[in-house]
CSV table of C-alpha atoms in Angstrom, one decimal:
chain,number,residue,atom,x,y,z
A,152,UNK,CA,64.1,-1.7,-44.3
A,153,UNK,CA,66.2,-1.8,-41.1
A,154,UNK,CA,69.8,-1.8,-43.2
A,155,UNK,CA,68.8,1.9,-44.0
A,156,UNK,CA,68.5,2.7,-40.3
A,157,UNK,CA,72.9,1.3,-40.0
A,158,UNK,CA,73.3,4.3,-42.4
A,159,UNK,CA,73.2,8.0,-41.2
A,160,UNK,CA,69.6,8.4,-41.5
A,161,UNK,CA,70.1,12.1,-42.3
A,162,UNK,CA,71.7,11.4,-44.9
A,163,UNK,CA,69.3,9.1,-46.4
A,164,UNK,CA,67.0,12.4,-46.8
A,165,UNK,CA,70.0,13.9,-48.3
A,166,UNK,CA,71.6,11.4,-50.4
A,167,UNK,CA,69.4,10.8,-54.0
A,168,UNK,CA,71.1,7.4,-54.4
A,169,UNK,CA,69.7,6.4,-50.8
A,170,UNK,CA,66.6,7.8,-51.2
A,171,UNK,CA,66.2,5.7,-55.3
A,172,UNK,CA,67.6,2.5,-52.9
A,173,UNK,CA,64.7,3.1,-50.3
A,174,UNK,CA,62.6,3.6,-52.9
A,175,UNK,CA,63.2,0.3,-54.5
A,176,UNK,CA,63.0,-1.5,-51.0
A,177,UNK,CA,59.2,0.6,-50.2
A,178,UNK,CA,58.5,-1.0,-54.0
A,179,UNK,CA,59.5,-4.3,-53.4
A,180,UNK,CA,57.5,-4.6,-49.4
A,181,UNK,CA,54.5,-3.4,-51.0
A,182,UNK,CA,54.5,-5.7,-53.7
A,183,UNK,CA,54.5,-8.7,-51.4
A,184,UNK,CA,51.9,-6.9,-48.9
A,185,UNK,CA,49.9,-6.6,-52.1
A,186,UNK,CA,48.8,-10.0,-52.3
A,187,UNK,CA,46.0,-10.4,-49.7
A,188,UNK,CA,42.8,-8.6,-49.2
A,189,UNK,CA,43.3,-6.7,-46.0
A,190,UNK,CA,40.8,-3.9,-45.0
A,191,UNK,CA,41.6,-2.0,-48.5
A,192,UNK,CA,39.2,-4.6,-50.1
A,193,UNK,CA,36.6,-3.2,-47.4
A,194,UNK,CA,37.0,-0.3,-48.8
A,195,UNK,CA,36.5,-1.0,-52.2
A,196,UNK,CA,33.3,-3.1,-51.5
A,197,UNK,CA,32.1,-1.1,-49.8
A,198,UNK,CA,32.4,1.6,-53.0
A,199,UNK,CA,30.9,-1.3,-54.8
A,200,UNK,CA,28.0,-1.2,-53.2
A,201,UNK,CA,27.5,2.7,-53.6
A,202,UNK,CA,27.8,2.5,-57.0
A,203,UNK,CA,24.7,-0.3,-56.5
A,204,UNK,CA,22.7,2.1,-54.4
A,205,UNK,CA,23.5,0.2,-51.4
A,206,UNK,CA,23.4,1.1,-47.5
A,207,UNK,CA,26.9,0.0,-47.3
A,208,UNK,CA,27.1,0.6,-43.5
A,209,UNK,CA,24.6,-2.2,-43.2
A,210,UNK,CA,26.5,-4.6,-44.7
A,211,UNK,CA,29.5,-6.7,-43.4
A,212,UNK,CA,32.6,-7.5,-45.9
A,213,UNK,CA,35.2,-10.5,-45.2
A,214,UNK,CA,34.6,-12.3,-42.1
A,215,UNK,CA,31.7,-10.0,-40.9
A,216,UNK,CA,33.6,-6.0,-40.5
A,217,UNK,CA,31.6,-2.9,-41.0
A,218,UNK,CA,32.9,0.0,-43.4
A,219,UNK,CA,33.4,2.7,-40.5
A,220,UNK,CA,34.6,5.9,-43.2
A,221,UNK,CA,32.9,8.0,-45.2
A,222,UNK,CA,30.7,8.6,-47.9
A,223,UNK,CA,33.3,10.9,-49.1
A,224,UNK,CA,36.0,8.0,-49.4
A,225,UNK,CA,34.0,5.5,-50.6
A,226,UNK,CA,33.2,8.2,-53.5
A,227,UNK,CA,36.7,8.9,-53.7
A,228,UNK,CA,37.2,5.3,-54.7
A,229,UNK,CA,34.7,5.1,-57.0
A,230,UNK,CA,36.9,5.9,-60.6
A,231,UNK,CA,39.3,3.4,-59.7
A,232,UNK,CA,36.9,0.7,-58.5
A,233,UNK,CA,36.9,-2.5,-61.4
A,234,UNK,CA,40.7,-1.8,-61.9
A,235,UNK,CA,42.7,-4.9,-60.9
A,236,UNK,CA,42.7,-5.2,-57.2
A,237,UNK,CA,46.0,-6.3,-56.7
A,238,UNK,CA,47.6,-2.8,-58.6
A,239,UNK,CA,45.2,-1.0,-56.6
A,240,UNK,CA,46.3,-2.3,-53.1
A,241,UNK,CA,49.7,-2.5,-54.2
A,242,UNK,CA,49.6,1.8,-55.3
A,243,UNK,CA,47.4,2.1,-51.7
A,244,UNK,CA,50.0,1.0,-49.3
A,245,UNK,CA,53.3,2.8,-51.6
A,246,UNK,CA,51.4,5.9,-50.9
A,247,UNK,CA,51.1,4.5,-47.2
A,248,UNK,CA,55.0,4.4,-47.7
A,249,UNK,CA,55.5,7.7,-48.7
A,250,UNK,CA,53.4,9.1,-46.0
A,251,UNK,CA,55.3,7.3,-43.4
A,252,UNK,CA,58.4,8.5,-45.2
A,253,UNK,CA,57.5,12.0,-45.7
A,254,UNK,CA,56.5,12.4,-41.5
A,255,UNK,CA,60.1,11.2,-40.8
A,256,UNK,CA,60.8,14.1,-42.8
A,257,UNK,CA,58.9,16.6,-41.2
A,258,UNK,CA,60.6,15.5,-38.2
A,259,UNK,CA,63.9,15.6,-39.3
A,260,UNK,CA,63.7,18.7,-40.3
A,261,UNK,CA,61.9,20.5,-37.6
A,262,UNK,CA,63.3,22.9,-35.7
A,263,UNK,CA,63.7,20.8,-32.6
A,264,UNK,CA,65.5,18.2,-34.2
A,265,UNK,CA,67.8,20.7,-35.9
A,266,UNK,CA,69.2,21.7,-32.6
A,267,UNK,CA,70.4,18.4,-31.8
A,268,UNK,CA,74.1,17.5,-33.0
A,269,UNK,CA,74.2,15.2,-36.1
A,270,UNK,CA,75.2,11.7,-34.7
A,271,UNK,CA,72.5,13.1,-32.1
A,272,UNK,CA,69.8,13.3,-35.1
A,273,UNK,CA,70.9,9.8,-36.5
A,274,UNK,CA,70.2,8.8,-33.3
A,275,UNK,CA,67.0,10.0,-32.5
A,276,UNK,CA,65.6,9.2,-35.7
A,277,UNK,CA,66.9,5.9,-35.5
A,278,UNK,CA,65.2,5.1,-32.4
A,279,UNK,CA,61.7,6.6,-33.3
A,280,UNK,CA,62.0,4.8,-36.0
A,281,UNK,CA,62.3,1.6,-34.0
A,282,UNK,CA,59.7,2.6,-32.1
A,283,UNK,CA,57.7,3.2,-34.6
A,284,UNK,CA,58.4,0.1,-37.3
A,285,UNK,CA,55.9,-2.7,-35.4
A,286,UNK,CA,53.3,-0.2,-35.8
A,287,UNK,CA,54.1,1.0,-39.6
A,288,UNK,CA,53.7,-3.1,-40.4
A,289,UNK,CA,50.9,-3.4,-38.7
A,290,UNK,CA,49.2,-0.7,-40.6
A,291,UNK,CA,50.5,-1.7,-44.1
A,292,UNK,CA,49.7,-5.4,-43.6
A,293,UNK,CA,46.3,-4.2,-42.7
A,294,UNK,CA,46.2,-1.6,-45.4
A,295,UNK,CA,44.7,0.8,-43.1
A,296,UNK,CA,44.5,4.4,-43.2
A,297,UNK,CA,45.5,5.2,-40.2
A,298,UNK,CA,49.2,7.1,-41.9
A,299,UNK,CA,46.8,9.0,-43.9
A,300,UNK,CA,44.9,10.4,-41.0
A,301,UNK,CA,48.0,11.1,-39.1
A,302,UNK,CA,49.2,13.1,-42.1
A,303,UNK,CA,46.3,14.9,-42.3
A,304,UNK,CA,46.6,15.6,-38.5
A,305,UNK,CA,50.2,16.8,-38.6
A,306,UNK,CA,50.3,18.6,-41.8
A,307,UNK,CA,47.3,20.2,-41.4
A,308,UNK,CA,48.2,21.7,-38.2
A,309,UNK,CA,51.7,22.6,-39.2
A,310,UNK,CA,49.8,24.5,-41.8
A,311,UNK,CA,47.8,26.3,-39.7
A,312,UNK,CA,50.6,27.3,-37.2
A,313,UNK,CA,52.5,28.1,-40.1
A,314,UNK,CA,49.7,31.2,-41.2
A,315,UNK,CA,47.9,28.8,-43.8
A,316,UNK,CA,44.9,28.7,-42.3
A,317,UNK,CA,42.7,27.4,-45.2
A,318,UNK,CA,44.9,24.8,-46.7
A,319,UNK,CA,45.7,23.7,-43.4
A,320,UNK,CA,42.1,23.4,-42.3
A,321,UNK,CA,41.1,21.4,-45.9
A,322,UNK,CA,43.6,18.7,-44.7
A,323,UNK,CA,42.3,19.0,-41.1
A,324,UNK,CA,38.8,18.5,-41.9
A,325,UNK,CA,39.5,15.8,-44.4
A,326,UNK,CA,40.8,13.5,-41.9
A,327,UNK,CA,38.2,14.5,-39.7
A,328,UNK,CA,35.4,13.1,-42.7
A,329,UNK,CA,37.3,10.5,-43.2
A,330,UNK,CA,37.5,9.2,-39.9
A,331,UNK,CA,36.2,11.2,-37.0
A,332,UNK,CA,39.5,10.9,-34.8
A,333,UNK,CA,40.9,14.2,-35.7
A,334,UNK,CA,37.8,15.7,-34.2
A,335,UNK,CA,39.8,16.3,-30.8
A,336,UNK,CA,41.7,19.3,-32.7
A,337,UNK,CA,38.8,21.5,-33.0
A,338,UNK,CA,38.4,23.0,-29.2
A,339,UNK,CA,42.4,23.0,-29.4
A,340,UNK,CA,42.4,25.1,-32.3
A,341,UNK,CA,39.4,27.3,-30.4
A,342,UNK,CA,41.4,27.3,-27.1
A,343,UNK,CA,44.9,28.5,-28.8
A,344,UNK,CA,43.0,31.1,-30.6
A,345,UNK,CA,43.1,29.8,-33.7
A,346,UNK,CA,39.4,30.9,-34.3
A,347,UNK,CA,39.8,31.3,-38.4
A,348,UNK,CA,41.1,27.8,-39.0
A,349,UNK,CA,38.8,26.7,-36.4
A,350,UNK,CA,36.0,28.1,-38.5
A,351,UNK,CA,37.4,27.0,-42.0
A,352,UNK,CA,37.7,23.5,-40.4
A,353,UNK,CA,33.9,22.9,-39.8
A,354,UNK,CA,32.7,24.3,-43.0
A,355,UNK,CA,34.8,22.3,-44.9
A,356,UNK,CA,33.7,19.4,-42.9
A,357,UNK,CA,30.2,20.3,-43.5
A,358,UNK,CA,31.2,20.4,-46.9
A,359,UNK,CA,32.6,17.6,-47.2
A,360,UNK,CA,29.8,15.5,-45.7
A,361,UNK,CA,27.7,17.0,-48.2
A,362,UNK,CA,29.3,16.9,-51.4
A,363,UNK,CA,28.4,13.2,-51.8
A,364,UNK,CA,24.9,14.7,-52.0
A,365,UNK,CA,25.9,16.1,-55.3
A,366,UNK,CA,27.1,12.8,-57.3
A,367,UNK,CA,24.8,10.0,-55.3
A,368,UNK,CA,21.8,12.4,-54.7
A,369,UNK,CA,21.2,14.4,-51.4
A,370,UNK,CA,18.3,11.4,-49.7
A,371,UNK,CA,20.5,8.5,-50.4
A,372,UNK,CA,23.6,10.3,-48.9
A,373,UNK,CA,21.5,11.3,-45.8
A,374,UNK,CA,20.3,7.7,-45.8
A,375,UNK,CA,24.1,7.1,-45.2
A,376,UNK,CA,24.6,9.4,-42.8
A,377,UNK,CA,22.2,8.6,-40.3
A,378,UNK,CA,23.2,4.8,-40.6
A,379,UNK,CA,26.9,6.0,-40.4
A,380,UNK,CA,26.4,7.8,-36.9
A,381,UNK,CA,24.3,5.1,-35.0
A,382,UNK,CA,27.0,3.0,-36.2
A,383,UNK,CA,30.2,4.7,-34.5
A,384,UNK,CA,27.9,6.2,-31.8
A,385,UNK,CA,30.1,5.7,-29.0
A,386,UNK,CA,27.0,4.8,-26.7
A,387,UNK,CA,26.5,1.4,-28.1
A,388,UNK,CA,26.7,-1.5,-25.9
A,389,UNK,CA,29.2,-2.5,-28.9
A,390,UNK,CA,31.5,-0.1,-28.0
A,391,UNK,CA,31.4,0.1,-23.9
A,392,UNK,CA,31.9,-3.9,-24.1
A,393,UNK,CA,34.6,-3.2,-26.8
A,394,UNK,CA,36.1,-7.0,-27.0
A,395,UNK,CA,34.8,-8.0,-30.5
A,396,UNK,CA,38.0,-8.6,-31.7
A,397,UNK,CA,41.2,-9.9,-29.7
A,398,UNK,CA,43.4,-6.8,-31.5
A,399,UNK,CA,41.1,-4.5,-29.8
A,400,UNK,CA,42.6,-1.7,-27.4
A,401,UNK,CA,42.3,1.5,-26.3
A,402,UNK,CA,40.5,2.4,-22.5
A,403,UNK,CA,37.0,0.8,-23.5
A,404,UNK,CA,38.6,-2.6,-24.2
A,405,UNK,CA,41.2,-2.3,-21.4
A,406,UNK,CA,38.7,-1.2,-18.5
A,407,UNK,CA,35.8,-4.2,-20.8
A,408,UNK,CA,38.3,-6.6,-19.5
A,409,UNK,CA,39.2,-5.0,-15.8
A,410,UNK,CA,36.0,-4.7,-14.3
A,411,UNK,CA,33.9,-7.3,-16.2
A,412,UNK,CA,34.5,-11.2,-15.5
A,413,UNK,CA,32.5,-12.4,-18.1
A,414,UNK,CA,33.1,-10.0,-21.3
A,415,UNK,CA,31.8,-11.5,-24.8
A,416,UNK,CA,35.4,-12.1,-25.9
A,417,UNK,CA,35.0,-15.4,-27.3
A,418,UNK,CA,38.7,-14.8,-28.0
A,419,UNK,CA,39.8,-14.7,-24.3
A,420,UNK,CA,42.5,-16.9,-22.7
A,421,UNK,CA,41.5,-19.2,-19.9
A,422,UNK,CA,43.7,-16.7,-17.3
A,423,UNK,CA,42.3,-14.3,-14.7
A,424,UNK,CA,42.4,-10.7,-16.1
A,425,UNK,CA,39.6,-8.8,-14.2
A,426,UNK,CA,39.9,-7.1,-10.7
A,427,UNK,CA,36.2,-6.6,-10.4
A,428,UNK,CA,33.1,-7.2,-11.7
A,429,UNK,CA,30.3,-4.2,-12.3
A,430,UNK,CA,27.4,-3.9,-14.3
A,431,UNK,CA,27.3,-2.5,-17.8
A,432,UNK,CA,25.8,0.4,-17.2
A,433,UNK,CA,28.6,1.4,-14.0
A,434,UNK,CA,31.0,0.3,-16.6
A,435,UNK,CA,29.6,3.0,-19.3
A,436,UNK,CA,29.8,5.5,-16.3
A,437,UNK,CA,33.5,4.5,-15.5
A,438,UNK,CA,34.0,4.7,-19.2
A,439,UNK,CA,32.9,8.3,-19.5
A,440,UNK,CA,34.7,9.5,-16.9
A,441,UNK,CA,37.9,8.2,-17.4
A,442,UNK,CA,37.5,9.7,-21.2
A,443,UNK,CA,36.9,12.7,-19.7
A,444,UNK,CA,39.2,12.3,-17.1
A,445,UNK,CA,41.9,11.9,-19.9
A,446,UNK,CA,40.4,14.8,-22.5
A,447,UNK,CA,40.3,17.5,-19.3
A,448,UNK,CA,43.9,16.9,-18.7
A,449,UNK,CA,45.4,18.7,-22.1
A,450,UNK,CA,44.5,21.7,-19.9
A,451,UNK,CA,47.8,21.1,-18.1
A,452,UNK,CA,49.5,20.7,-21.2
A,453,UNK,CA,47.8,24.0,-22.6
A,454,UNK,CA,48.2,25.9,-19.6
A,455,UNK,CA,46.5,29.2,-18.7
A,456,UNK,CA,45.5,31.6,-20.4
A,457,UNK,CA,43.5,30.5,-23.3
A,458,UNK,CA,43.3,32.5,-26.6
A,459,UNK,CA,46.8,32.3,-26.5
A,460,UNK,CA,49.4,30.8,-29.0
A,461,UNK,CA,51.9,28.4,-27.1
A,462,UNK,CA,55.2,29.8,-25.8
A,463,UNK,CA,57.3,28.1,-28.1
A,464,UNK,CA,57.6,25.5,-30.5
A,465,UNK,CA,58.3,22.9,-28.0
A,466,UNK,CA,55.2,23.5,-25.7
A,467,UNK,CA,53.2,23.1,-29.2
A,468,UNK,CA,54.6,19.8,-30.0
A,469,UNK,CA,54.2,18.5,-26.2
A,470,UNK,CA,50.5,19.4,-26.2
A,471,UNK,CA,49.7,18.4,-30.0
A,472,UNK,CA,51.2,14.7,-29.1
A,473,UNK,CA,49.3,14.9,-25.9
A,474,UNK,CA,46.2,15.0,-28.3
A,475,UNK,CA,47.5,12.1,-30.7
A,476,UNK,CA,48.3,10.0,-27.9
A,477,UNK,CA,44.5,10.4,-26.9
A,478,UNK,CA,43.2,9.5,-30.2
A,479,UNK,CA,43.6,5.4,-29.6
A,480,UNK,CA,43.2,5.8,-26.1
A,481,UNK,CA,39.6,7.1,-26.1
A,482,UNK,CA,38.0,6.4,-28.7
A,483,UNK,CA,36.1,2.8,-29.0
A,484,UNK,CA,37.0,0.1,-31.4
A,485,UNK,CA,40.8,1.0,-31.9
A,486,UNK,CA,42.9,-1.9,-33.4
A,487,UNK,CA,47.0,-2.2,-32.7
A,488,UNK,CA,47.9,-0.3,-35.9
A,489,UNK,CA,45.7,3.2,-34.7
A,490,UNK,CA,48.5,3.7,-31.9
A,491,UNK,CA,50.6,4.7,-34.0
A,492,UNK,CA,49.3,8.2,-32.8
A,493,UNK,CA,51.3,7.6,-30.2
A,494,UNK,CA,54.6,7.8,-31.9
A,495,UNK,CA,55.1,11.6,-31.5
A,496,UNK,CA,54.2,11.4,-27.6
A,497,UNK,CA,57.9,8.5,-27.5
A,498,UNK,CA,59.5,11.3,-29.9
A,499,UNK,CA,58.9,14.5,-27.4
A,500,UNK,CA,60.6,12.8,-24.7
A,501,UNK,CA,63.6,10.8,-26.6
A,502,UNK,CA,64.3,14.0,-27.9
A,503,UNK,CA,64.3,15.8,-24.1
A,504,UNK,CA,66.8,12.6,-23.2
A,505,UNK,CA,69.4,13.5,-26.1
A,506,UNK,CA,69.3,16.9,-26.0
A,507,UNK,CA,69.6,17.5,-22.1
A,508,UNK,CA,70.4,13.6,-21.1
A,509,UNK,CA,73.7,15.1,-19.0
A,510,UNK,CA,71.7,17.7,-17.2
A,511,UNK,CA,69.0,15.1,-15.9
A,512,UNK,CA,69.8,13.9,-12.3
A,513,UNK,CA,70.7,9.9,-11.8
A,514,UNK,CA,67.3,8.6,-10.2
A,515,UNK,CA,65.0,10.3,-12.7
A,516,UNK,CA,67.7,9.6,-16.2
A,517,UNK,CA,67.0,5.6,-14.0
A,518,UNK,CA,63.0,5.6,-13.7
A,519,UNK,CA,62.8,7.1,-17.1
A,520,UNK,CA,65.1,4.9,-19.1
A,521,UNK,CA,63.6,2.0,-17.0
A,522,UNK,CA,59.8,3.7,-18.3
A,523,UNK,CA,61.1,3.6,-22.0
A,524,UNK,CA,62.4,0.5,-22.0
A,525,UNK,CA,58.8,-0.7,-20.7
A,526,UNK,CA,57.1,1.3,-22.9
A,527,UNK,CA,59.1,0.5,-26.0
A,528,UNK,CA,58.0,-3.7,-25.1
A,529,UNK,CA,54.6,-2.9,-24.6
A,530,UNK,CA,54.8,-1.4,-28.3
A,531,UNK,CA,57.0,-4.2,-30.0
A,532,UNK,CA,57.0,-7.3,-28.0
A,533,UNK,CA,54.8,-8.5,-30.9
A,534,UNK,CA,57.5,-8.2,-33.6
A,535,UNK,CA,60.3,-9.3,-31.0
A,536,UNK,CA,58.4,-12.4,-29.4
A,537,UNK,CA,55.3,-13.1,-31.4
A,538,UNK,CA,55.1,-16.5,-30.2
A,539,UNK,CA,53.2,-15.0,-27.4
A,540,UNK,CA,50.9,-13.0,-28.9
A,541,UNK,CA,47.6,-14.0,-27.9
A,542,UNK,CA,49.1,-13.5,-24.0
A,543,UNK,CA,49.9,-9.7,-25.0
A,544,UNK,CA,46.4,-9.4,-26.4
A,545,UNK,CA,45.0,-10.9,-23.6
A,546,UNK,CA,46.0,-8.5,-21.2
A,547,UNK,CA,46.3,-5.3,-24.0
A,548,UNK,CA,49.8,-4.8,-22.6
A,549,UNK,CA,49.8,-2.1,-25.5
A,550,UNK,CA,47.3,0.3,-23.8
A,551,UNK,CA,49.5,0.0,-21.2
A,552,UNK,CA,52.6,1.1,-23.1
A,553,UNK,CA,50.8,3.8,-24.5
A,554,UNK,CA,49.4,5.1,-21.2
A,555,UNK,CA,52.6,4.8,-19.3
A,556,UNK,CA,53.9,7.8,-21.7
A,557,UNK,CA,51.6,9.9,-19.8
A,558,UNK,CA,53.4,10.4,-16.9
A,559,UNK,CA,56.6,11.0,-19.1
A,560,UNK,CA,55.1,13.2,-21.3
A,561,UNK,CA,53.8,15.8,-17.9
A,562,UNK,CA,57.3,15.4,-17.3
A,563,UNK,CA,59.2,16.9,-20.0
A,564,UNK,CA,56.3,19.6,-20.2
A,565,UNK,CA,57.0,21.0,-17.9
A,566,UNK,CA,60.6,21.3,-19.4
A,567,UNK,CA,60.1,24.3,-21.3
A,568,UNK,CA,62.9,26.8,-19.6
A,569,UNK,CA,65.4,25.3,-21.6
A,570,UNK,CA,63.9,25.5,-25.0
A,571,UNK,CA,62.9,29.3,-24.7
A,572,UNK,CA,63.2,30.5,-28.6
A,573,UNK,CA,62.5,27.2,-29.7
């Protein structure tokens, strides 16, 4: 896919030919992706065993992973469980493809973006799209849903901005039953006073966990349920000491590895990581607090007063990929492919950089190309140098990455004289 990104990538949204060519390309990658299990076969087992009567939460598919979604999706699956596998997966991760294309899009044609120049626009797209790409494989050679949820993020609240509250809140809550992540958009909807969506949003999510009740009877589903929350209760020793996996990141694992020396992570390097040592129940505390350290601080981004739309198009996009960027960050057993989230949070300030680049004084253009270019290894050393992987897991250089564009992001925030109408 990187030839298309030599050719005006505007033009690829514009161009029919390009866009068939692409097309063939998206056909061709997900036919070879096709051909192992990855977690898509945890989802369909997982529908397997609802259509047995199973407590599929209880059980443990592959090399010993939980199904973490919802009743809902597993029901979703359920007409197309016993087709071939292989078709199945193979349709799954072109529709991942079509996401991932349809959000570059969105973006392309936002409002934001419009205002740059057009070499400016290939530009920008080009290098979120770099940005981006390690992360796109990661999440289509995992067949992961992650683009789905990030869809139903974006579009729903574009939706919702955009006066349609109760299609917008359908999509919302959706990703929100799927997999809880989204969750962090309901006091932002309350807090910029979008109280209808904000309403619409929890009764179809109340709907939504309850319409399983209707096909797999309402005891079995709550059966589910129950099992489904002590399982992603964030409380669990499981997820304070989150270092199951070597792919985990996100604050739980990062601070797991800080300020424990001896963490379960039977996948650890022999190479000094910690810089204390604390119990499990101070690390629980530092946990918390951090999260809600993190969580407080979109009140910078909203500003004052609440019950108020933003300003302008720009503060909405600075404080909506402040809330993406959290999404990995605090929540517990994240893998690499969920920071994609992060994506729009790189976007927001690459697209201050072209659009006022001239304007910014020497010493900060210096510290925040210097940032970028840390940020943007943190993200891909794994595709550039993946002979070194295990060291970059190790020492979750990604969480890193992520949480340097913190300090980049308060900057162009506060950024918002320039883009007055926009």
């Amino acid at each position: 896919m990187f030839i298309f990104t030599f050719y005006p990538l505007m033009a690829v949204f514009k161009n029919k030919i390009w866009l068939f060519v692409l097309f063939l390309v998206a056909i061709v990658f997900c036919f070879i992706e096709a051909k192992d299990k990855g977690d898509f076969y945890i989802f369909l087992s997982a529908t397997g065993d609802l259509i047995k009567g199973e407590n599929f939460y209880e059980n443990k598919y592959v090399d010993g992973y939980h199904y973490f979604y919802s009743v809902l999706f597993a029901l979703i699956l359920k007409p197309f469980y016993g087709l071939p596998f292989f078709w199945l997966k193979f349709t799954w991760l072109l529709l991942n493809a079509l996401i991932y294309f349809k959000l570059f899009n969105m973006l392309a044609k936002s409002k934001l973006v419009a205002s740059l120049k057009e070499k400016q626009q290939t530009l920008f797209l080009f290098l979120v799209f770099l940005f981006s790409f390690r992360l796109f494989l990661d999440n289509m050679h995992a067949s992961q849903i992650t683009l789905v949820i990030l869809w139903c993020c974006i579009y729903g609240l574009y939706l919702i901005t955009n006066n349609k509250p109760l299609s917008g809140s359908a999509i919302l809550a959706l990703g929100i039953n799927i997999k809880l992540l989204p969750i962090v958009f309901l006091p932002y909807l309350i807090y910029r006073g979008y109280f209808k969506a904000s309403a619409f949003t929890v009764l179809f999510y109340l709907a939504y966990l309850l319409a399983p009740s209707i096909f797999i009877g309402h005891g079995y589903n709550m059966s589910l349920l129950k099992t489904w929350l002590a399982l992603i209760n964030p409380s669990n020793q499981a997820h304070v000491l989150d270092v199951e996996e070597r792919s985990f990141h996100g604050l739980s694992t990062l601070l797991s590895t800080l300020l424990v020396k001896e963490v379960p992570d039977v996948y650890a390097l022999s190479l000094k990581r910690n810089i204390a040592d604390v119990s499990i129940s101070t690390l629980g505390t530092i946990l918390l607090l951090v999260r809600l350290a993190l969580a407080s601080f979109t009140l910078y981004f909203l500003k004052w007063k609440p019950f108020l739309k933003a300003r302008s198009v720009w503060q909405q996009f600075t404080e909506i990929s402040y809330l993406l960027l959290l999404i990995p960050l605090i929540f517990p057993h994240q893998q690499h492919y969920a920071f994609l989230f992060a994506v729009p949070a790189f976007a927001i300030v690459l697209l201050y950089l072209m659009m006022y680049i001239n304007a910014t004084p020497k010493h900060t253009k210096l510290s925040v190309y210097i940032l970028l270019a840390l940020i943007f290894l943190c993200v891909n050393l794994k595709l550039l140098l993946g002979a070194y992987n295990n060291y970059y897991d190790h020492y979750k250089i990604l969480t890193y990455g992520v949480l340097l564009l913190i300090p980049l992001l308060i900057w162009v925030s506060n950024k918002t004289k320039p883009f007055t109408g926009l």
